[in-house]
Every structure is written in structure tokens, then in C-alpha cells.
Coordinates of C-alpha atoms in Angstrom, one line a residue:
X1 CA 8.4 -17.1 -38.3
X2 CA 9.3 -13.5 -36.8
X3 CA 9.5 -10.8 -39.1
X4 CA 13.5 -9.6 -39.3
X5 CA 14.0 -6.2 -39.1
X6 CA 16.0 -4.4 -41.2
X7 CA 19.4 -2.6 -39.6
X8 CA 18.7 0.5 -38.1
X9 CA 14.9 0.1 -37.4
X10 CA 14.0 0.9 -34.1
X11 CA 11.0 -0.5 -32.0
X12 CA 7.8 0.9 -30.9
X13 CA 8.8 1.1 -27.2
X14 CA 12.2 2.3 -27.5
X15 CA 10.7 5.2 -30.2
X16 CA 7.8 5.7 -27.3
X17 CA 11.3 5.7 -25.0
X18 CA 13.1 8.5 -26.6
X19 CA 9.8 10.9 -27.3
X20 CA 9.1 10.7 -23.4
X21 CA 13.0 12.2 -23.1
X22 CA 13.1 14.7 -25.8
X23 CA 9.3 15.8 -24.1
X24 CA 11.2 15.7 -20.7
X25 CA 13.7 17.7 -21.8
X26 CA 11.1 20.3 -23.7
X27 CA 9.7 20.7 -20.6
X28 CA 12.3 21.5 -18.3
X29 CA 14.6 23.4 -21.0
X30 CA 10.9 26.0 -20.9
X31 CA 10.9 26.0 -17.7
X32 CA 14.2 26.8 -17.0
X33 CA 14.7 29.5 -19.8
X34 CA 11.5 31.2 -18.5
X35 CA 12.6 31.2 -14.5
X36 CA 16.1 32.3 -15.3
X37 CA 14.5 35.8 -16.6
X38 CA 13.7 36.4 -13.1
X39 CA 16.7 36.0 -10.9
X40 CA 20.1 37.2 -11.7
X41 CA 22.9 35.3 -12.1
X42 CA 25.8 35.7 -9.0
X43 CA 29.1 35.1 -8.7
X44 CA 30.0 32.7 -7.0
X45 CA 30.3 32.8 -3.1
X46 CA 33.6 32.1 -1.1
X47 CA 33.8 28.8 0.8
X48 CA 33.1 28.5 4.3
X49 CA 35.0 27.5 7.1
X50 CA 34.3 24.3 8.2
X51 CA 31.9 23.9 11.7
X52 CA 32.4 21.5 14.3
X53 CA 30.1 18.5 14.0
X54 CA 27.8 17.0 16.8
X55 CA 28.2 13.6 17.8
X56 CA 26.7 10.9 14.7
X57 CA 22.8 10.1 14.9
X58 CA 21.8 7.2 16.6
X59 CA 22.0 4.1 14.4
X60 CA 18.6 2.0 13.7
X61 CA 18.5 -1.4 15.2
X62 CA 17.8 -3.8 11.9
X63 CA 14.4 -5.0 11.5
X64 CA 13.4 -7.8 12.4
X65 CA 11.6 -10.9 10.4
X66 CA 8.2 -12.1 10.8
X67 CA 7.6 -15.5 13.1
X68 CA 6.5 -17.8 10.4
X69 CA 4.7 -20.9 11.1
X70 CA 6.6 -24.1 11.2
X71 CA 3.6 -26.5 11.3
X72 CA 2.1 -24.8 8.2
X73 CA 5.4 -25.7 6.5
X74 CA 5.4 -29.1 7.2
X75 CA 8.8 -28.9 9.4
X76 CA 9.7 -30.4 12.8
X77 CA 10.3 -28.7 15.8
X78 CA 13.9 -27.8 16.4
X79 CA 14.9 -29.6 12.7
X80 CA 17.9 -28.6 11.5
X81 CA 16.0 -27.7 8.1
X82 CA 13.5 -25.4 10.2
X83 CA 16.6 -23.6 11.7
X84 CA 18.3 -23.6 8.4
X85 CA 15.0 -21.9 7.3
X86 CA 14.5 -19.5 9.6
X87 CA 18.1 -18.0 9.2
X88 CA 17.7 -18.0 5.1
X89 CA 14.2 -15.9 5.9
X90 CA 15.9 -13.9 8.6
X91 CA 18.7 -12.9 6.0
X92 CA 16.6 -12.1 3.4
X93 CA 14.4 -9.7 5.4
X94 CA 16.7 -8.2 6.8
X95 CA 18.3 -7.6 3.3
X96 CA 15.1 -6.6 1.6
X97 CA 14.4 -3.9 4.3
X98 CA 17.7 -2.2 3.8
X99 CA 17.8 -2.3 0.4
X100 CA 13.9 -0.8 0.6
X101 CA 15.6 2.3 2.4
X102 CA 18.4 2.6 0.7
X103 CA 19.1 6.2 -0.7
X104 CA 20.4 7.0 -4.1
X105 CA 24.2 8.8 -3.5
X106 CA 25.3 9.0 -7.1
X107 CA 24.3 12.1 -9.1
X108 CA 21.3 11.6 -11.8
X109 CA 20.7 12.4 -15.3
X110 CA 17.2 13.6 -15.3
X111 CA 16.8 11.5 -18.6
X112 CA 18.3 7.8 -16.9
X113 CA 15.4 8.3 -14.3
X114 CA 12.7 9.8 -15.9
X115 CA 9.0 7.8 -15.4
X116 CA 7.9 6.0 -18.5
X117 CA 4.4 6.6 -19.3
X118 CA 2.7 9.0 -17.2
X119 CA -0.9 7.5 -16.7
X120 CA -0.2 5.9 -13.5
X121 CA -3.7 4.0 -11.7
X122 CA -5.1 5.9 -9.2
X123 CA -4.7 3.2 -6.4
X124 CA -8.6 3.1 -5.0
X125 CA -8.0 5.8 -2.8
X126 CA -11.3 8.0 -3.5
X127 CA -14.2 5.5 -1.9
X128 CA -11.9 5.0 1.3
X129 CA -11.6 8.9 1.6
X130 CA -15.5 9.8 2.2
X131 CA -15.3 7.2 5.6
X132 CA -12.8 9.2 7.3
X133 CA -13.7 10.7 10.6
X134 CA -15.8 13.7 10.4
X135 CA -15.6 14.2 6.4
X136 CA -19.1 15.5 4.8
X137 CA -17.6 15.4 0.9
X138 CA -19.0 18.5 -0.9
X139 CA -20.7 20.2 2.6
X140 CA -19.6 23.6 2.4
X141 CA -18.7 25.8 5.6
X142 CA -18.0 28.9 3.8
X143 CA -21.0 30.1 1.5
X144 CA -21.6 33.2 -0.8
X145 CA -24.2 34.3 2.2
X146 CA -20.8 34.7 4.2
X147 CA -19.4 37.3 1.7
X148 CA -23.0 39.0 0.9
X149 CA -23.5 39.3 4.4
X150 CA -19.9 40.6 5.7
X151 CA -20.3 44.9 6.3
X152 CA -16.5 45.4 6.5
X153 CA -16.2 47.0 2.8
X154 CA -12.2 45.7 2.7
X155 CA -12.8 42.3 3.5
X156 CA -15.9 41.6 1.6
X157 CA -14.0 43.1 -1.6
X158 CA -11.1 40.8 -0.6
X159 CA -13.3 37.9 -0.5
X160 CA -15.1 38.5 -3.3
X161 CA -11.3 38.8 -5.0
X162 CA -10.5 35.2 -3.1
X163 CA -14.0 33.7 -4.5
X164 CA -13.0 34.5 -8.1
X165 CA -10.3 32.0 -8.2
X166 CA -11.4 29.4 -10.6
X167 CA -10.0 25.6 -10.9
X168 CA -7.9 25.3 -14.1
X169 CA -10.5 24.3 -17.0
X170 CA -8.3 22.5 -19.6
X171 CA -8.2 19.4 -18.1
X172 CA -10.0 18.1 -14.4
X173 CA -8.0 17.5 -11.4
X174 CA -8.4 13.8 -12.0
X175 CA -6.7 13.9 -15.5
X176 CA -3.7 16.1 -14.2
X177 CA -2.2 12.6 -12.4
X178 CA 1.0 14.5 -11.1
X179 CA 2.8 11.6 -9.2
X180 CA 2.0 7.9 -9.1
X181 CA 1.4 7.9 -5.2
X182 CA -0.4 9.7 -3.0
X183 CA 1.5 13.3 -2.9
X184 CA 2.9 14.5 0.4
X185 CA 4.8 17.6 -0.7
X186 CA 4.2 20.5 -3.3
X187 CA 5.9 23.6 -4.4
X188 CA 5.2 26.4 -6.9
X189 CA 8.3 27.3 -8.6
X190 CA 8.6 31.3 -7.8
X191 CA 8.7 32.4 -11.8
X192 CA 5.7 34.6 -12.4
X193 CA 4.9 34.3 -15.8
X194 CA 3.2 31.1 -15.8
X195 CA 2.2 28.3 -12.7
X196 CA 4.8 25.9 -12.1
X197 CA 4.1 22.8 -9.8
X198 CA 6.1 20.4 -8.0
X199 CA 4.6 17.5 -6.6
X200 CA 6.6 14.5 -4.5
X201 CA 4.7 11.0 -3.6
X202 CA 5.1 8.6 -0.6
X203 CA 7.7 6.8 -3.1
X204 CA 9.9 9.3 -3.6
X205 CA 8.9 10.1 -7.4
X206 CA 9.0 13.7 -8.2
X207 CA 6.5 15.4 -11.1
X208 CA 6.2 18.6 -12.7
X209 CA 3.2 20.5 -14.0
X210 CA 3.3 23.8 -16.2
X211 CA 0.1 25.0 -16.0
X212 CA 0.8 27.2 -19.7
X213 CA 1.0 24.5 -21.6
X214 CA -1.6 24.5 -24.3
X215 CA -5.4 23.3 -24.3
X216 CA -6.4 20.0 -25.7
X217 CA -8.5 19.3 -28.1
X218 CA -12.1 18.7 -27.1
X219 CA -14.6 15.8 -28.5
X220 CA -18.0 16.1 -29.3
X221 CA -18.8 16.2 -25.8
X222 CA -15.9 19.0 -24.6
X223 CA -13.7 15.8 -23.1
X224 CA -10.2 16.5 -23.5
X225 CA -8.4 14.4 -26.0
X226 CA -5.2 14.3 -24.7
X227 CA -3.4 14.2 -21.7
X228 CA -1.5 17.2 -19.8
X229 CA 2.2 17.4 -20.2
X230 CA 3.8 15.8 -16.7
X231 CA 7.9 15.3 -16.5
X232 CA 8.3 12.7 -13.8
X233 CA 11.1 11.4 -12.1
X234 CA 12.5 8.9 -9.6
X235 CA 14.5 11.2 -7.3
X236 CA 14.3 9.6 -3.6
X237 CA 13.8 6.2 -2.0
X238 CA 11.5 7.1 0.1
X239 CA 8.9 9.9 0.6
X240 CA 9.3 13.6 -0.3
X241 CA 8.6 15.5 2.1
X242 CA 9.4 19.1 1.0
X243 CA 10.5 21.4 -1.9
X244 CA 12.5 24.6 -1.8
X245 CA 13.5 26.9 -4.3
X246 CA 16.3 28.9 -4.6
X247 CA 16.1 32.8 -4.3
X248 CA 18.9 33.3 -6.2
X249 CA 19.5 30.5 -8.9
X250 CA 16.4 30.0 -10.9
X251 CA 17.6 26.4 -12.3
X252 CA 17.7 25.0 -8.5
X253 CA 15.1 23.0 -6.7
X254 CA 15.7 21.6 -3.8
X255 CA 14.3 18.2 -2.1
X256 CA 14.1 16.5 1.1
X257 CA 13.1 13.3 2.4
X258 CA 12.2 10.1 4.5
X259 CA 15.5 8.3 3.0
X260 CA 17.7 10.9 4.7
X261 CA 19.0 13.5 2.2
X262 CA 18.6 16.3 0.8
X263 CA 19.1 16.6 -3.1
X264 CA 19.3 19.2 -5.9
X265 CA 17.4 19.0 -8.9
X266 CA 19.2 21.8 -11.9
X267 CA 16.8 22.4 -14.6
X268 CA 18.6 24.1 -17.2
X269 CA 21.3 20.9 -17.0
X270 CA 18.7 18.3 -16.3
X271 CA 20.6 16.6 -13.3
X272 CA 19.7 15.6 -9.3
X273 CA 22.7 15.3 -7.0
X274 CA 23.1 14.7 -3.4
X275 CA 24.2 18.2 -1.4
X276 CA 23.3 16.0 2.3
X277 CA 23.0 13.0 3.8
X278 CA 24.4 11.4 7.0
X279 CA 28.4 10.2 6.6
X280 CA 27.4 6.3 7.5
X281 CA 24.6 5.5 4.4
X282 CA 23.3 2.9 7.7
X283 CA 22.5 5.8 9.2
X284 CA 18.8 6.3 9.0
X285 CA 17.5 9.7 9.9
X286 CA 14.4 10.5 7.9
X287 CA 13.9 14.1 6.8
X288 CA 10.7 15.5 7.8
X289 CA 10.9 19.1 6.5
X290 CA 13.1 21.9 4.7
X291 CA 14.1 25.4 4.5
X292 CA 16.4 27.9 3.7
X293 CA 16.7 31.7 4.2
X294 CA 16.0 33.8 1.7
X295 CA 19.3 35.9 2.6
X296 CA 21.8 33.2 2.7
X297 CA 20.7 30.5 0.1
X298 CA 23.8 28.3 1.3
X299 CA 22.9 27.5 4.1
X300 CA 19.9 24.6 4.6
X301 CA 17.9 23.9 7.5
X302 CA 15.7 20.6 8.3
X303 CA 14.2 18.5 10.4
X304 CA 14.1 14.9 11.6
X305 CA 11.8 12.4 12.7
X306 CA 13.1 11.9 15.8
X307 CA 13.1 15.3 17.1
X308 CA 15.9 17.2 16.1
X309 CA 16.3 20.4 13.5
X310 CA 19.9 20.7 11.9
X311 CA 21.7 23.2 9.2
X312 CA 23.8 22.7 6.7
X313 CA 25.9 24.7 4.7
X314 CA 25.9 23.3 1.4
X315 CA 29.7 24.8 0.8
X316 CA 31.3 23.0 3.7
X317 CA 30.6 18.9 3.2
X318 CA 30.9 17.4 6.6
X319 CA 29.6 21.3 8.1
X320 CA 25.9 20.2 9.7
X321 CA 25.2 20.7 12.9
X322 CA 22.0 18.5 14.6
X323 CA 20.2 20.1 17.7
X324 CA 17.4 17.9 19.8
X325 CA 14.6 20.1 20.4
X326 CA 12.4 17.4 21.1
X327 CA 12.3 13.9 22.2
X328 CA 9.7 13.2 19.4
X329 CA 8.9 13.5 16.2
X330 CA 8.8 17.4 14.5
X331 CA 6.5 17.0 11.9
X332 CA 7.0 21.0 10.2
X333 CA 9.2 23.9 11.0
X334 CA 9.8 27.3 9.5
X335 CA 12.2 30.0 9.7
X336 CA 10.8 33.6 9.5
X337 CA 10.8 34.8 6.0
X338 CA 12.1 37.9 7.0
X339 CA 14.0 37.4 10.7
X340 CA 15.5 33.7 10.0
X341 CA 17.0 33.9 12.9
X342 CA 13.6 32.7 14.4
X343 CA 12.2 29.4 13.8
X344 CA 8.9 27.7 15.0
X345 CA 8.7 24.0 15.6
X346 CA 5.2 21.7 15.6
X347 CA 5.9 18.3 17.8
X348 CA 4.1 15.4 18.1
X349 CA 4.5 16.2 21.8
X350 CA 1.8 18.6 21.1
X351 CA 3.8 21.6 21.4
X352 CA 4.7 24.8 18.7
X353 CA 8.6 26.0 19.9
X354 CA 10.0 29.7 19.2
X355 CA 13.9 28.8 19.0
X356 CA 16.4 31.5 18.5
X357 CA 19.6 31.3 16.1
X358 CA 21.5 33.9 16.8
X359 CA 22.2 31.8 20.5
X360 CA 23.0 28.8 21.0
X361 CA 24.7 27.4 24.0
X362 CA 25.7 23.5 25.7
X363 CA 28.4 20.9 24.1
X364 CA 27.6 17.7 22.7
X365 CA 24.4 16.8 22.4
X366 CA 22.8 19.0 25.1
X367 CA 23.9 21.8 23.0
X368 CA 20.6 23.9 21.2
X369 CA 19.1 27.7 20.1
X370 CA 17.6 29.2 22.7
X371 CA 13.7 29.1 23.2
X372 CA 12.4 32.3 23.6
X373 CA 8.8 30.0 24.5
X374 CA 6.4 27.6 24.1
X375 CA 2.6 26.5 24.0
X376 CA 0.5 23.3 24.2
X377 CA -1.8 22.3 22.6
X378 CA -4.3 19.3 23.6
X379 CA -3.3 16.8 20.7
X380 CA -0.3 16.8 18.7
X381 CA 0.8 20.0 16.5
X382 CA 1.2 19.3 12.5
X383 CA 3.2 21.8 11.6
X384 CA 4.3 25.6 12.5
X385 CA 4.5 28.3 9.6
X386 CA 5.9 32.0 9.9
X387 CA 4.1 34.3 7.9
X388 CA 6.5 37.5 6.3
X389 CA 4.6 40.1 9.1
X390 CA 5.7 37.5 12.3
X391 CA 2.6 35.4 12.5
X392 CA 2.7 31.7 13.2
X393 CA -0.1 29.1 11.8
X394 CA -0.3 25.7 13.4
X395 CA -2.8 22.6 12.9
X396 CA -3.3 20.6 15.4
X397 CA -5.3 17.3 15.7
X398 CA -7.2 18.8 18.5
X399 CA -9.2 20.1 15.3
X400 CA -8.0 23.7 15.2
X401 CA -5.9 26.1 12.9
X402 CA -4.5 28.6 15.8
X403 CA -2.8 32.0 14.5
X404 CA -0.2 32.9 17.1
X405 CA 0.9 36.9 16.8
X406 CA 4.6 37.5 16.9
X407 CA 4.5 40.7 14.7
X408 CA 6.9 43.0 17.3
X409 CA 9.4 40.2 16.6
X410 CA 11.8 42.1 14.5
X411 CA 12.9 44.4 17.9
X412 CA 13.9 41.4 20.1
X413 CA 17.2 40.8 21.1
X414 CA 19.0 37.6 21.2
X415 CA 17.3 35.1 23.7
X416 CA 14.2 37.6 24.2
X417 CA 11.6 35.6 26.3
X418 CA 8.8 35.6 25.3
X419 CA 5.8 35.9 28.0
X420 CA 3.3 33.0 28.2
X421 CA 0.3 35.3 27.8
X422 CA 2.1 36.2 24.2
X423 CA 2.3 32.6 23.3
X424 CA -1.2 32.0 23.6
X425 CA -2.8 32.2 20.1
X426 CA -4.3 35.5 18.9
X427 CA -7.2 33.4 17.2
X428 CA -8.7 29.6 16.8
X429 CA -10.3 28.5 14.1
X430 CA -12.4 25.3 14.4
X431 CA -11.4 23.5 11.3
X432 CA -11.6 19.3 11.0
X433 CA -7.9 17.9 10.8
X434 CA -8.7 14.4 11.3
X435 CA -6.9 13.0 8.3
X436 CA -7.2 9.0 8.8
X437 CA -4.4 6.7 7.3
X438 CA -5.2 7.7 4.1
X439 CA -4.9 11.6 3.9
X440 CA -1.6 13.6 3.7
X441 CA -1.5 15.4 7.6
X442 CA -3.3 19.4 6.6
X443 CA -0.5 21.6 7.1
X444 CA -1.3 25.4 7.1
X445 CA 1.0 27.2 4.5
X446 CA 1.4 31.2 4.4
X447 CA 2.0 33.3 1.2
X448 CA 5.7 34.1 1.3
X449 CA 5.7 37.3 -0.3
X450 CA 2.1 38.5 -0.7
X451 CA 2.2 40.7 -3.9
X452 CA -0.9 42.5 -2.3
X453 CA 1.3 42.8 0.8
X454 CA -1.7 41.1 2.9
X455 CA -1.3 38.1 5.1
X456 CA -3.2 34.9 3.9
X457 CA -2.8 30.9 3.9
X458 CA -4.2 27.9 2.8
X459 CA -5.4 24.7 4.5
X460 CA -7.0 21.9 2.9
X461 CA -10.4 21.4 3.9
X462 CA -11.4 17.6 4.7
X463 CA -15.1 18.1 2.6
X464 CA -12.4 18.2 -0.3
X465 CA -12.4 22.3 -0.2
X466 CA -9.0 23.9 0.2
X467 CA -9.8 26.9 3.1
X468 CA -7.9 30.5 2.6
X469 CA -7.6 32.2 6.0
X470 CA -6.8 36.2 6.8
X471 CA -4.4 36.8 9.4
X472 CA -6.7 37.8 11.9
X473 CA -8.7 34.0 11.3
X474 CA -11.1 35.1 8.9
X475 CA -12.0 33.1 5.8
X476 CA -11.5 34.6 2.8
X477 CA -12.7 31.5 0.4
X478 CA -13.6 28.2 -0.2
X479 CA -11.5 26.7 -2.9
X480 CA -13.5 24.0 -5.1
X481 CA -14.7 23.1 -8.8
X482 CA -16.0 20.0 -11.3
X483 CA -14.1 17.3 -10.9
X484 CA -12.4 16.9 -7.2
X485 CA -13.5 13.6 -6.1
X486 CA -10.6 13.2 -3.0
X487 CA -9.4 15.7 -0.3
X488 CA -6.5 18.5 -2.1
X489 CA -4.6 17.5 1.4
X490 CA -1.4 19.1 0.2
X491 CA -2.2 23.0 -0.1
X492 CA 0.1 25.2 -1.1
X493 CA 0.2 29.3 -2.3
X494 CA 2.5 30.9 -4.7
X495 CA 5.2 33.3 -3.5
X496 CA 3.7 36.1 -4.7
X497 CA 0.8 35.4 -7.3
X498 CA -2.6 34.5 -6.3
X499 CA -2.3 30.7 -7.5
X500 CA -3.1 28.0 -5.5
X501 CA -2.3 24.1 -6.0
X502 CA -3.8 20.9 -3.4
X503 CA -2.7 17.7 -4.1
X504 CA -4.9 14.3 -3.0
X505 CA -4.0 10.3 -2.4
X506 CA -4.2 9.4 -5.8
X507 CA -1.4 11.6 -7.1
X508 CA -3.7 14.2 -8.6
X509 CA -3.6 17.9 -8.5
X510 CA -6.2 20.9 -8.6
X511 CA -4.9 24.0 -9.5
X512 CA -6.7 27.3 -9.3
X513 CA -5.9 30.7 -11.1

């Protein structure tokens, strides 16, 4: 006979329910109390006037269902059952895919969608990740010998400065399981006082790291006892593919991805609402990247899938305007953290772009920046990142990290064209970029605002290293430590601090201080 509870007593899972939410909201309360220290609050700006909208992205022709066997089932040709049955199937598929797609429009209370339990399997990925193409796990190609041996006094004591960051020691990269997926986007949250990571997953679930929180306690043989503090949430329908922060709102992170909008998460109120996303929800234009100048915070720039780069000023709904700058897919894009008037496009039509803002020209869908140039490279280009002193980074599947030079860029004018000996890179670096099926794409990523005021990025390296690179194409370090068993794919720097995170397939991060 079941035992009757008395009134008022609540369950194990629903008490399990509400400690996950008050931990949540712990979390991100910290968080946001700490951040807000270091940007000043605003007033308010004054709305925009409205801009003329291109024409409506091409709709998606509906997917279509499977051919299914009729003999297996047992059915006649031409039955009326087997016709019957096909329709019901064609239906349902049809149904299921759009429903798979489907974004979330409605605004969200951080607690409704939080993840419950945060110790998510780590989907097999590891074994499959030592076959891909090229991989030697744990093969080094950046030794101590390389900084004993360099004679340039300021590198090597940059080097040796690199070399000392160490991979956070209270728990292992493969206990910090960040996202339930394999992670495809990261972010440090700009706040100086402690690390703060963002991660987003191939499913569209967001999770968030503080790297402060206090040590476990340790077992007779030093293993943790505990697990990290995560706060996870469902945000998207689809992948993540970037995070941006606000330079002048401390609470505000912002999110884009493969179910076409763009959404921002407020941490000191604990809610994700659509700011973008195309007028028809049919309408599927999957986000591939985001940014957003650091002088006008309103306004938000992306990319798409199928070639094109809009804006969006988050004041005037209905106010985006879509260019097609390429009749394929632009994988990464970056504005110029200091002239974001500039922006540099990767294509999988193997080209990086220089566009220019400040002209554009042609109606309708011709209409587009200006590009000041262009260079090819053999295979398809990953992505293209502007460092604060003009450089651009791109990877390339022709297994090279090129360094282009655009450092005189702050004196040209408006439509400036740019020779095609100055678009050839200034360096190659030989570097393995042959990710497989099951890696994130390596995507070079500059420090924004260098604290030390010298220009450096990060790559993941595919012998599960994460690669720091000079400006000039020397390697500074070799990121690694106990406990990284998959490729840190997803590299990213902070801001301004010298902290580095990498995320892998499995969800996990490594995070090094």
C-alpha cells in the first residue's frame, strides 16, 4: 500500500527541482553584481529612425520524406492503404522537421528553462577523435627547446610569460561538462575580477562556468568530491553559434544561431528574449556568426549561411538590412575592433573579403558595402578575425593560419582599394585544420583589447593543444595539461586578461589561468 504523505510534504525531485533554481539564480545574481562594477550604467539612447528593408530571404522548400519500402510492409503496389500510407508518413515528416527547427519567439524566464541535473554523458566522442585526419594526440609542435633556444630577449620572455599559463587545477577538463553537446561557441564574459565562460552546444543549450567558485573537497587520493557549479539553459533550437557581450551593459549577453535569431540573455533579471529573427517564423535563415561595435552597442551585425551579412539595430524592429556578399556559405566575420566600419568575411568559396560600411551602393538585392579587396585561398576559409592593430587571422582547410597586415587601415578613405600585393598574407603558418565530422571547424580568435597592448590569438591545435600565435606568426605557447582527452576545438581569449578557455565534442571545457 503507498505510503500517504502528509499535506505540505514535498518530493525528492521537486526539492532536487527548486535547489537547481535557487543555485541558478546564486550564480547568475554573482555574476551579475560582480560585472556590473565594471561598466557604467547609461541612459538610455533615443530611438532610431526606421531603415528601408531589403526584399524577404528566400523561403526553404520543405523537406522531404524518406522512400520507404512497400514490400517490407507487406502492402500492394498502387493499394489505396500504401497511398494512404505514404501521405500519413509524408505528413508527419514534414511536420517533425519543422517542428525540429522551430525557434522559441516568446521571452524566457531563465528558471522555466534551466537544465535539470548537470552531469550530462559525454556521447562517445573521445575514441572517434584520435582517427581524424592527420591528428597525433599528445605530439607536441611547440617544445620548451623552442623557447630556450629563441635569442630575441622580448619574445623569449613573452614566451616564457605564455608558457606559464597553467590548466585550472580544481577540477579536470573532463569533470567541468559545460554543455550537454558538443560546444560550437564560447565567450568570456569581459568582468576582470574572476573568469567567466559561456559555452553553446549543437542543440542550442547554453552553460555558464565561473571559474572563482570554490575548490572541492579532495578524497584520499586528491579526486574531487564534488562537482563544479554549471547554470545551464535551453535558449535556442538549434546550434549556437556565437556570443557577444555588451560594452556598455554588464547584465547583457548576446546569442546567435542556426534557428535564425538572435537573443538576449539579462543576468541581473534572469530572462532570454528575442531582439531578431526574420518576420515569417517559415523563414529559415540560419545564423552563422555575430558582432557588434564596441562604439554603438545598438546596432548588431551577423551573418548567414547562405552567404549574406546583415545589421540590425536592436531599437528599430523591422530595421535589418541583408547584403549578399557571397553566393555561399560565410562561415565567420568580424568587424574591426577599432575601425567597424571594416569587416572581413571567410567563404566557403575559399575567399577572405575586406567590405567597407561607410559605402554602400545598388537597390534591391544587388545592393552591398563596398570591397576594398579580396584573396584566395586553395580550400575553403573558416573564418576571418580583425585584431585591435588592423591585422586579419584566417584558417583555411588548405591547412594554414595566414596573418593578413591591414595596420595603415585607420587612414583610408571610404571605398579605399586595396592593392592585390597588400592582400596577400604577411605570414603562413602550417597548422593542421582538418577537423573531420566530429570536431567544431578551428577558428583563429584575437585578443580584443590586449591589456599588455601586444597582438596575440589562439587556435586549437588538433594533437588536443590550444596554439597562441604573435602577430608576426610566431608561437608563443602550447596550451595543455592532465586531463584533456579530446581536441579544445573552440578557443577563445579574454578581452583583456591573459585567460584562455577551448571547448571539445563532449561538452567539456579546459580553462587556463
Amino acid at each position: 500500500m503507498p505510503v500517504k504523505k502528509e499535506p505540505g510534504e514535498m518530493s525528492a525531485f521537486e526539492r532536487k527541482r527548486l535547489e537547481n533554481i535557487a543555485a541558478n539564480r546564486a550564480i547568475l545574481t554573482d555574476i551579475s553584481a560582480t560585472a556590473k562594477k565594471i561598466i557604467p550604467e547609461k541612459t538610455a539612447p533615443k530611438p532610431a529612425a526606421k531603415r528601408s528593408r531589403r526584399s524577404e530571404p528566400v523561403k526553404r522548400e520543405a523537406v522531404r520524406p524518406t522512400r520507404m519500402s512497400s514490400r517490407l510492409a507487406g502492402l500492394e503496389a498502387d493499394s489505396e492503404t500504401l497511398k494512404r500510407k505514404l501521405q500519413v508518413e509524408a505528413e508527419h515528416q514534414v511536420e517533425t522537421a519543422k517542428a525540429k527547427k522551430l525557434r522559441v519567439t516568446d521571452d524566457l524566464n531563465l528558471n522555466d528553462i534551466a537544465v535539470e541535473g548537470k552531469k550530462w554523458a559525454a556521447g562517445g566522442l573521445n575514441s572517434l577523435q584520435g582517427i581524424v585526419r592527420g591528428a597525433q594526440p599528445g605530439v607536441r609542435t611547440f617544445t620548451e627547446d623552442d623557447i630556450k633556444e629563441t635569442t630575441d630577449k622580448s619574445l623569449k620572455g613573452l614566451r616564457q610569460r605564455m608558457g606559464r599559463l597553467k590548466i585550472y587545477e580544481h577540477w579536470l577538463p573532463n569533470d567541468i561538462k559545460i554543455t550537454p553537446q558538443r560546444i560550437y561557441a564560447l565567450g568570456f564574459h569581459p568582468m576582470e575580477d574572476k573568469p567567466v565562460v559561456f559555452a553553446g552546444d549543437k542543440e542550442g543549450s547554453m552553460g555558464v562556468f565561473d571559474g572563482s567558485q570554490a575548490p572541492p573537497e579532495l578524497d584520499d587520493d586528491d579526486n574531487a568530491t564534488t562537482d563544479p557549479e554549471i547554470s545551464a539553459f535551453k535558449t535556442h533550437s538549434r546550434t549556437i553559434t556565437s556570443f557577444v557581450f555588451s560594452p556598455t551593459d554588464a547584465n547583457a549577453v548576446y546569442t546567435s544561431s542556426y534557428d535564425s535569431s538572435i537573443r538576449k540573455m539579462d543576468l541581473a533579471k534572469g530572462t532570454s528574449i528575442q531582439v531578431f529573427a526574420p518576420s515569417d517564423i517559415a523563414v529559415d535563415m540560419p545564423i552563422s556568426a555575430l558582432d557588434m561595435a564596441h562604439s554603438d552597442p545598438n546596432m548588431l551585425y551577423f551573418s548567414t549561411l547562405d552567404g549574406g551579412v546583415g545589421r540590425y539595430d536592436i531599437r528599430a524592429p523591422g530595421s535589418e538590412e541583408i547584403w549578399t556578399l557571397s553566393e555561399q556559405k560565410i562561415g565567420g566575420f568580424t568587424l574591426h575592433p577599432l575601425q567597424p566600419h571594416l569587416l572581413a568575411t571567410a567563404s566557403l568559396d575559399r575567399s577572405l573579403k575586406i567590405w567597407d560600411l561607410r559605402k554602400i551602393s545598388g537597390k534591391g538585392d544587388l545592393r552591398h558595402p563596398a570591397l576594398l579587396g579580396e584573396h584566395e585561398s586553395r580550400l575553403s576559409v573558416s573564418h576571418a578575425s580583425w585584431s585591435p592593430a588592423g591585422h586579419v587571422a584566417t584558417s583555411s582547410y588548405d591547412d594554414t593560419v595566414k596573418i593578413y597586415d591591414f595596420t595603415d587601415s585607420a587612414s583610408w578613405k571610404p571605398g579605399h582599394d586595396i592593392s592585390a600585393k597588400m592582400m596577400e598574407p604577411k605570414h603562413q603558418i602550417r597548422h593542421n585544420n582538418q577537423t573531420g565530422r566530429w570536431v567544431t571547424i578551428l577558428k583563429p580568435q584575437w585578443q580584443k583589447r590586449p591589456n599588455d597592448g601586444i597582438q596575440k590569438l589562439v587556435i586549437a591545435n588538433m594533437n588536443r593543444f590550444v596554439d597562441v600565435f604573435a602577430s608576426d606568426g610566431s608561437q608563443l605557447a602550447q596550451l595543455d595539461g592532465d586531463g584533456i582527452t579530446a581536441v579544445p576545438a573552440v578557443a577563445h581569449f579574454h578581452p583583456t586578461m591573459d585567460w584562455v578557455a577551448g571547448g571539445n565534442g563532449s561538452g567539456k571545457l579546459c580553462l587556463w589561468q
